[in-house]
Short mmCIF file of C-alpha atoms in Angstrom, two decimals:
data_model
loop_
_atom_site.label_atom_id
_atom_site.label_comp_id
_atom_site.label_asym_id
_atom_site.label_seq_id
_atom_site.Cartn_x
_atom_site.Cartn_y
_atom_site.Cartn_z
CA MET A 1 -37.01 -10.17 -49.20
CA SER A 2 -39.11 -7.41 -47.68
CA ARG A 3 -42.29 -9.49 -47.94
CA PHE A 4 -40.42 -12.31 -46.13
CA VAL A 5 -39.31 -9.99 -43.33
CA LEU A 6 -42.91 -8.39 -43.02
CA ASN A 7 -44.37 -12.07 -42.86
CA ARG A 8 -41.97 -13.12 -40.23
CA LEU A 9 -42.60 -10.04 -38.17
CA PHE A 10 -46.39 -10.51 -38.32
CA SER A 11 -46.01 -14.12 -37.35
CA ALA A 12 -43.94 -13.15 -34.27
CA VAL A 13 -46.75 -11.10 -32.81
CA PRO A 14 -48.78 -14.18 -31.61
CA THR A 15 -45.75 -15.72 -30.19
CA LEU A 16 -44.73 -12.72 -28.39
CA PHE A 17 -48.32 -12.34 -27.07
CA ILE A 18 -48.46 -15.92 -25.83
CA ALA A 19 -45.10 -15.50 -23.94
CA ILE A 20 -46.39 -12.25 -22.43
CA ALA A 21 -49.74 -13.82 -21.24
CA ILE A 22 -48.13 -16.79 -19.66
CA ALA A 23 -45.57 -14.83 -17.84
CA PHE A 24 -48.10 -12.34 -16.68
CA PHE A 25 -50.60 -14.82 -15.17
CA MET A 26 -47.86 -16.99 -13.78
CA MET A 27 -46.50 -14.02 -11.86
CA ARG A 28 -49.89 -13.23 -10.41
CA VAL A 29 -50.75 -16.76 -9.29
CA ALA A 30 -47.20 -17.32 -7.69
CA PRO A 31 -47.20 -17.15 -3.87
CA GLY A 32 -46.34 -13.75 -2.42
CA GLY A 33 -46.63 -10.31 -3.72
CA PRO A 34 -44.61 -7.02 -4.38
CA PHE A 35 -45.49 -5.52 -0.96
CA ASP A 36 -44.66 -8.65 1.13
CA SER A 37 -41.70 -8.07 3.36
CA ASP A 38 -40.35 -8.99 6.95
CA ARG A 39 -42.08 -5.71 8.12
CA GLN A 40 -45.76 -6.11 7.35
CA LEU A 41 -47.59 -3.00 6.19
CA ALA A 42 -50.64 -1.64 7.72
CA PRO A 43 -53.75 -2.85 5.93
CA ALA A 44 -54.72 0.65 4.84
CA ILE A 45 -51.35 1.27 3.51
CA GLU A 46 -51.25 -1.89 1.59
CA ALA A 47 -54.65 -1.23 0.24
CA ASN A 48 -53.64 2.24 -0.99
CA LEU A 49 -50.50 0.88 -2.69
CA ARG A 50 -52.58 -1.94 -4.36
CA LYS A 51 -54.97 0.78 -5.64
CA ALA A 52 -52.19 3.04 -6.90
CA TYR A 53 -50.63 0.07 -8.96
CA HIS A 54 -54.19 -1.11 -10.02
CA LEU A 55 -53.48 -4.55 -8.39
CA ASP A 56 -57.05 -4.40 -6.79
CA GLU A 57 -58.73 -4.75 -10.20
CA PRO A 58 -59.54 -8.21 -11.75
CA LEU A 59 -56.78 -10.04 -13.53
CA TYR A 60 -58.19 -9.51 -17.00
CA MET A 61 -58.47 -5.69 -16.43
CA GLN A 62 -54.69 -5.72 -15.21
CA PHE A 63 -53.74 -7.65 -18.42
CA GLY A 64 -55.63 -5.29 -20.61
CA ARG A 65 -54.04 -2.29 -19.07
CA TYR A 66 -50.71 -3.79 -19.31
CA LEU A 67 -51.14 -4.42 -22.98
CA VAL A 68 -52.20 -0.93 -23.67
CA GLY A 69 -49.18 0.47 -21.98
CA LEU A 70 -46.91 -2.05 -23.64
CA ALA A 71 -48.30 -1.01 -27.05
CA GLN A 72 -47.26 2.56 -26.15
CA GLY A 73 -43.81 1.54 -25.33
CA ASP A 74 -44.53 1.97 -21.57
CA PHE A 75 -43.30 -1.21 -19.32
CA GLY A 76 -44.72 0.58 -16.26
CA PRO A 77 -43.16 1.55 -13.02
CA SER A 78 -40.81 -0.76 -10.96
CA PHE A 79 -42.46 -1.71 -7.48
CA LYS A 80 -39.17 -2.01 -5.87
CA TYR A 81 -36.88 0.56 -7.62
CA GLN A 82 -39.36 3.44 -7.12
CA ASP A 83 -37.22 6.04 -8.44
CA PHE A 84 -37.02 4.35 -11.93
CA THR A 85 -39.31 3.06 -14.48
CA VAL A 86 -38.85 -0.39 -15.89
CA GLY A 87 -37.84 1.06 -19.32
CA GLN A 88 -35.14 3.18 -17.61
CA LEU A 89 -33.77 0.02 -15.99
CA ILE A 90 -33.64 -1.89 -19.09
CA MET A 91 -31.90 0.94 -20.97
CA LYS A 92 -29.40 1.05 -18.14
CA GLY A 93 -28.50 -2.62 -18.17
CA LEU A 94 -29.26 -3.75 -21.69
CA PRO A 95 -26.06 -2.44 -23.38
CA ILE A 96 -23.84 -4.29 -20.92
CA SER A 97 -25.84 -7.49 -21.29
CA LEU A 98 -25.90 -7.34 -25.09
CA SER A 99 -22.18 -6.56 -25.25
CA LEU A 100 -21.43 -9.56 -23.15
CA ALA A 101 -23.79 -12.03 -25.08
CA LEU A 102 -22.82 -10.86 -28.57
CA GLY A 103 -19.16 -10.85 -27.64
CA SER A 104 -19.33 -14.34 -26.44
CA VAL A 105 -21.20 -15.40 -29.54
CA LEU A 106 -18.45 -13.83 -31.66
CA ILE A 107 -15.64 -15.48 -29.81
CA ALA A 108 -17.49 -18.94 -29.99
CA THR A 109 -18.12 -18.52 -33.71
CA THR A 110 -14.56 -17.66 -34.57
CA ALA A 111 -12.78 -20.12 -32.34
CA GLY A 112 -15.31 -22.74 -33.02
CA ILE A 113 -15.00 -22.53 -36.81
CA LEU A 114 -11.31 -22.52 -36.63
CA ILE A 115 -11.08 -25.62 -34.35
CA GLY A 116 -13.65 -27.41 -36.42
CA MET A 117 -11.81 -26.81 -39.73
CA ILE A 118 -8.50 -27.85 -38.34
CA ALA A 119 -10.07 -31.02 -36.86
CA ALA A 120 -11.86 -31.82 -40.04
CA PHE A 121 -8.65 -31.51 -42.16
CA ARG A 122 -6.75 -33.52 -39.72
CA GLN A 123 -9.50 -36.12 -39.39
CA ASN A 124 -8.62 -39.14 -37.07
CA SER A 125 -5.39 -37.62 -36.10
CA ARG A 126 -4.28 -36.67 -32.68
CA ILE A 127 -5.22 -32.97 -33.29
CA ASP A 128 -8.67 -34.13 -34.10
CA HIS A 129 -9.09 -36.29 -31.08
CA VAL A 130 -7.69 -33.69 -28.69
CA ALA A 131 -10.08 -31.09 -30.24
CA MET A 132 -13.20 -33.18 -29.97
CA ALA A 133 -12.26 -34.33 -26.47
CA GLY A 134 -12.14 -30.70 -25.41
CA ALA A 135 -15.35 -29.86 -27.20
CA MET A 136 -17.25 -32.82 -25.38
CA ALA A 137 -15.83 -31.28 -22.10
CA GLY A 138 -16.97 -27.88 -22.97
CA ILE A 139 -20.58 -29.23 -23.90
CA ALA A 140 -20.71 -31.32 -20.57
CA ILE A 141 -19.52 -28.44 -18.30
CA PRO A 142 -22.27 -25.82 -17.76
CA ASN A 143 -21.74 -22.12 -17.30
CA PHE A 144 -22.43 -22.01 -13.67
CA VAL A 145 -19.61 -24.45 -13.19
CA MET A 146 -17.25 -23.32 -15.68
CA ALA A 147 -17.37 -19.61 -14.31
CA PRO A 148 -16.26 -20.40 -10.80
CA LEU A 149 -13.63 -22.79 -12.04
CA LEU A 150 -12.10 -20.09 -14.27
CA THR A 151 -12.40 -17.60 -11.37
CA LEU A 152 -10.60 -19.89 -9.06
CA LEU A 153 -7.87 -20.83 -11.48
CA LEU A 154 -7.09 -17.57 -13.32
CA GLY A 155 -8.35 -15.05 -10.65
CA VAL A 156 -7.64 -16.42 -7.27
CA HIS A 157 -4.81 -18.90 -7.65
CA LEU A 158 -2.94 -17.25 -10.60
CA GLY A 159 -4.06 -13.69 -10.12
CA TRP A 160 -3.95 -13.06 -13.83
CA LEU A 161 -7.49 -11.46 -14.02
CA PRO A 162 -9.83 -9.76 -11.74
CA VAL A 163 -12.83 -11.88 -10.54
CA GLY A 164 -15.58 -9.23 -10.67
CA GLY A 165 -16.68 -5.82 -11.86
CA TRP A 166 -17.19 -4.30 -15.26
CA GLY A 167 -15.53 -1.46 -17.31
CA ARG A 168 -11.95 -2.21 -17.58
CA PRO A 169 -10.82 -4.46 -20.50
CA GLU A 170 -9.22 -7.10 -18.22
CA GLN A 171 -12.63 -7.38 -16.17
CA VAL A 172 -14.47 -8.37 -19.34
CA ILE A 173 -12.15 -11.36 -20.35
CA LEU A 174 -13.25 -13.83 -17.65
CA PRO A 175 -17.06 -13.37 -18.21
CA LEU A 176 -16.85 -13.44 -21.93
CA PHE A 177 -14.91 -16.74 -21.96
CA ALA A 178 -16.93 -18.41 -19.32
CA LEU A 179 -19.99 -17.74 -21.50
CA ALA A 180 -18.28 -18.55 -24.73
CA LEU A 181 -16.61 -21.84 -23.96
CA PRO A 182 -19.72 -24.10 -24.05
CA LYS A 183 -20.67 -22.56 -27.47
CA ILE A 184 -17.08 -22.92 -28.81
CA ALA A 185 -17.60 -26.66 -28.33
CA TYR A 186 -20.99 -26.72 -30.00
CA VAL A 187 -19.57 -24.73 -33.18
CA ALA A 188 -16.49 -26.77 -33.36
CA ARG A 189 -18.45 -30.00 -33.53
CA LEU A 190 -20.89 -28.64 -36.01
CA THR A 191 -18.08 -27.15 -38.20
CA ARG A 192 -16.14 -30.53 -38.06
CA ALA A 193 -19.06 -32.71 -39.17
CA SER A 194 -20.21 -30.34 -41.79
CA THR A 195 -16.66 -29.87 -43.26
CA ILE A 196 -16.00 -33.61 -43.51
CA GLU A 197 -19.22 -34.02 -45.47
CA VAL A 198 -18.35 -31.05 -47.74
CA LEU A 199 -14.75 -32.30 -48.24
CA ARG A 200 -16.34 -35.68 -49.74
CA SER A 201 -18.48 -33.89 -52.19
CA ASN A 202 -17.97 -34.14 -55.83
CA PHE A 203 -17.02 -30.46 -56.38
CA ILE A 204 -14.23 -30.68 -53.88
CA ARG A 205 -12.91 -33.76 -55.53
CA THR A 206 -12.95 -31.80 -58.79
CA ALA A 207 -11.12 -28.87 -57.30
CA ARG A 208 -8.40 -31.24 -55.86
CA SER A 209 -8.03 -32.98 -59.34
CA LYS A 210 -7.14 -29.62 -60.77
CA GLY A 211 -4.22 -29.41 -58.35
CA LEU A 212 -5.62 -26.46 -56.20
CA PRO A 213 -3.97 -26.32 -52.80
CA ASN A 214 -5.98 -27.21 -49.60
CA ARG A 215 -5.95 -23.59 -48.47
CA LEU A 216 -7.56 -22.37 -51.57
CA ILE A 217 -10.09 -25.15 -51.69
CA LEU A 218 -11.09 -24.43 -47.97
CA ALA A 219 -11.40 -20.50 -48.60
CA ARG A 220 -13.11 -20.68 -52.03
CA HIS A 221 -15.26 -23.79 -51.98
CA ALA A 222 -15.61 -25.61 -48.72
CA LEU A 223 -15.96 -22.70 -46.19
CA LYS A 224 -19.25 -21.28 -47.33
CA ALA A 225 -20.98 -24.62 -47.62
CA SER A 226 -19.65 -25.78 -44.21
CA LEU A 227 -20.99 -22.76 -42.51
CA MET A 228 -24.76 -23.69 -43.13
CA PRO A 229 -25.25 -25.70 -39.79
CA VAL A 230 -23.29 -23.17 -37.87
CA VAL A 231 -25.44 -20.42 -39.20
CA SER A 232 -28.60 -22.33 -38.19
CA TYR A 233 -27.15 -22.68 -34.62
CA LEU A 234 -26.36 -18.92 -34.25
CA GLY A 235 -30.05 -17.91 -33.57
CA PRO A 236 -30.60 -20.29 -30.62
CA ALA A 237 -26.91 -19.69 -29.54
CA THR A 238 -27.46 -15.99 -29.27
CA ALA A 239 -30.76 -16.55 -27.60
CA SER A 240 -29.05 -18.96 -25.22
CA ALA A 241 -26.01 -16.41 -24.47
CA ILE A 242 -28.51 -13.73 -23.63
CA VAL A 243 -30.40 -16.03 -21.15
CA SER A 244 -27.21 -17.53 -19.77
CA ALA A 245 -25.79 -14.08 -19.20
CA VAL A 246 -27.97 -13.98 -16.19
CA VAL A 247 -26.04 -16.51 -14.44
CA ILE A 248 -22.65 -15.04 -15.48
CA GLU A 249 -23.76 -11.62 -14.40
CA SER A 250 -24.62 -12.78 -11.13
CA ILE A 251 -21.38 -14.62 -10.51
CA PHE A 252 -19.12 -11.73 -11.54
CA GLY A 253 -21.19 -8.87 -10.33
CA ILE A 254 -21.87 -7.46 -13.65
CA PRO A 255 -24.57 -4.62 -13.74
CA GLY A 256 -26.57 -6.05 -16.58
CA ILE A 257 -30.29 -6.72 -16.89
CA GLY A 258 -29.80 -10.27 -15.62
CA ARG A 259 -29.47 -8.70 -12.04
CA TYR A 260 -32.88 -6.98 -12.43
CA PHE A 261 -34.37 -10.10 -13.65
CA VAL A 262 -33.20 -12.12 -10.67
CA LEU A 263 -34.06 -9.41 -8.04
CA GLY A 264 -37.49 -8.71 -9.69
CA ALA A 265 -38.49 -12.39 -9.46
CA LEU A 266 -37.24 -12.73 -5.83
CA ASN A 267 -39.15 -9.41 -4.93
CA ARG A 268 -42.14 -10.21 -6.95
CA ASP A 269 -41.66 -6.96 -8.90
CA TYR A 270 -44.49 -7.78 -11.49
CA THR A 271 -43.56 -4.98 -13.92
CA LEU A 272 -39.73 -5.54 -13.87
CA VAL A 273 -40.03 -9.29 -14.48
CA MET A 274 -42.60 -8.67 -17.32
CA GLY A 275 -40.24 -6.18 -18.85
CA MET A 276 -37.35 -8.66 -18.81
CA VAL A 277 -39.55 -11.28 -20.29
CA VAL A 278 -40.81 -9.05 -23.13
CA LEU A 279 -37.20 -8.02 -23.81
CA TYR A 280 -35.80 -11.61 -23.91
CA ALA A 281 -38.66 -12.77 -26.23
CA ALA A 282 -38.27 -10.01 -28.53
CA LEU A 283 -34.50 -10.41 -28.79
CA ILE A 284 -34.93 -14.21 -29.28
CA LEU A 285 -37.52 -13.65 -32.22
CA LEU A 286 -35.19 -10.86 -33.61
CA PHE A 287 -31.98 -12.98 -33.68
CA ASN A 288 -33.86 -16.03 -35.37
CA LEU A 289 -35.11 -13.61 -38.14
CA LEU A 290 -31.51 -12.33 -38.64
CA VAL A 291 -30.22 -15.79 -38.93
CA ASP A 292 -32.96 -16.92 -41.30
CA LEU A 293 -31.88 -13.89 -43.59
CA LEU A 294 -28.15 -14.87 -43.25
CA TYR A 295 -28.97 -18.49 -44.01
CA GLY A 296 -30.76 -17.31 -47.37
CA LEU A 297 -27.73 -14.93 -48.34
CA LEU A 298 -25.28 -18.01 -47.94
CA ASP A 299 -27.54 -20.62 -49.50
CA PRO A 300 -28.61 -19.76 -53.17
CA LYS A 301 -31.12 -22.58 -53.03
CA VAL A 302 -33.08 -20.72 -50.29
CA ARG A 303 -35.89 -18.61 -51.75
CA PHE A 304 -38.26 -16.40 -49.74
CA GLU A 305 -41.67 -16.96 -51.32
#
């Protein structure tokens, strides 16, 4: 197991390097710069600023300097938030974004598995048709449409929940469910299809022939085998939740790292955008590794040679 983890970590280094290199050079060749504004700076002042941030050096020297700082845990200073480093901004917003993303994945996994199991046991019934129709609607409607719809319905018209802010429990409900609903649909469909296949297996027929009740068959025999596709989906789902949280945070005014990513891209804040890219890439690789480990624990046939 430890050898497998080390091999995956070492193999993640080239992937992370490629993501950093692509983002670095794309930011540099994009039109505009960090010191462009409506009020044009004097040439001497702009030259001094570019020198202070090493932007007057060739691109390969800037890239090498960034990699050296990154290896030391230094993301560099922010060009726009001049009182903060990029690391400080990340530490300020990361707990909020992670709690939003992981909370939505937890809700989606729990609700999706429950709905999928019920639909599988009631295959081709009215409950099954309603559940799958709702799942298709959840997949078809993206987050940036679902969030305003929930805001208008539950926040504006009914007045049940606040439509912005972060901190109070009631302010968390709308963003969490807006982010979780499409993933509930995916998990429900995966669980239903997997459970139907498992229920047709020989070992389930044997358990039924022994007179075991359906609840016991589900808990002891079918559940673990049915979760394999769901576990495989959790890695991409968590990564998608972290990226999609950028949209949700902007809609609901949540002070997470998504706000810094959007503002950094608009303001050409090179170091801030690079810090967000490195963070997102590292989290995606980490969650995929955790899902692989979880998959191995659930499936005894998987071996980590």
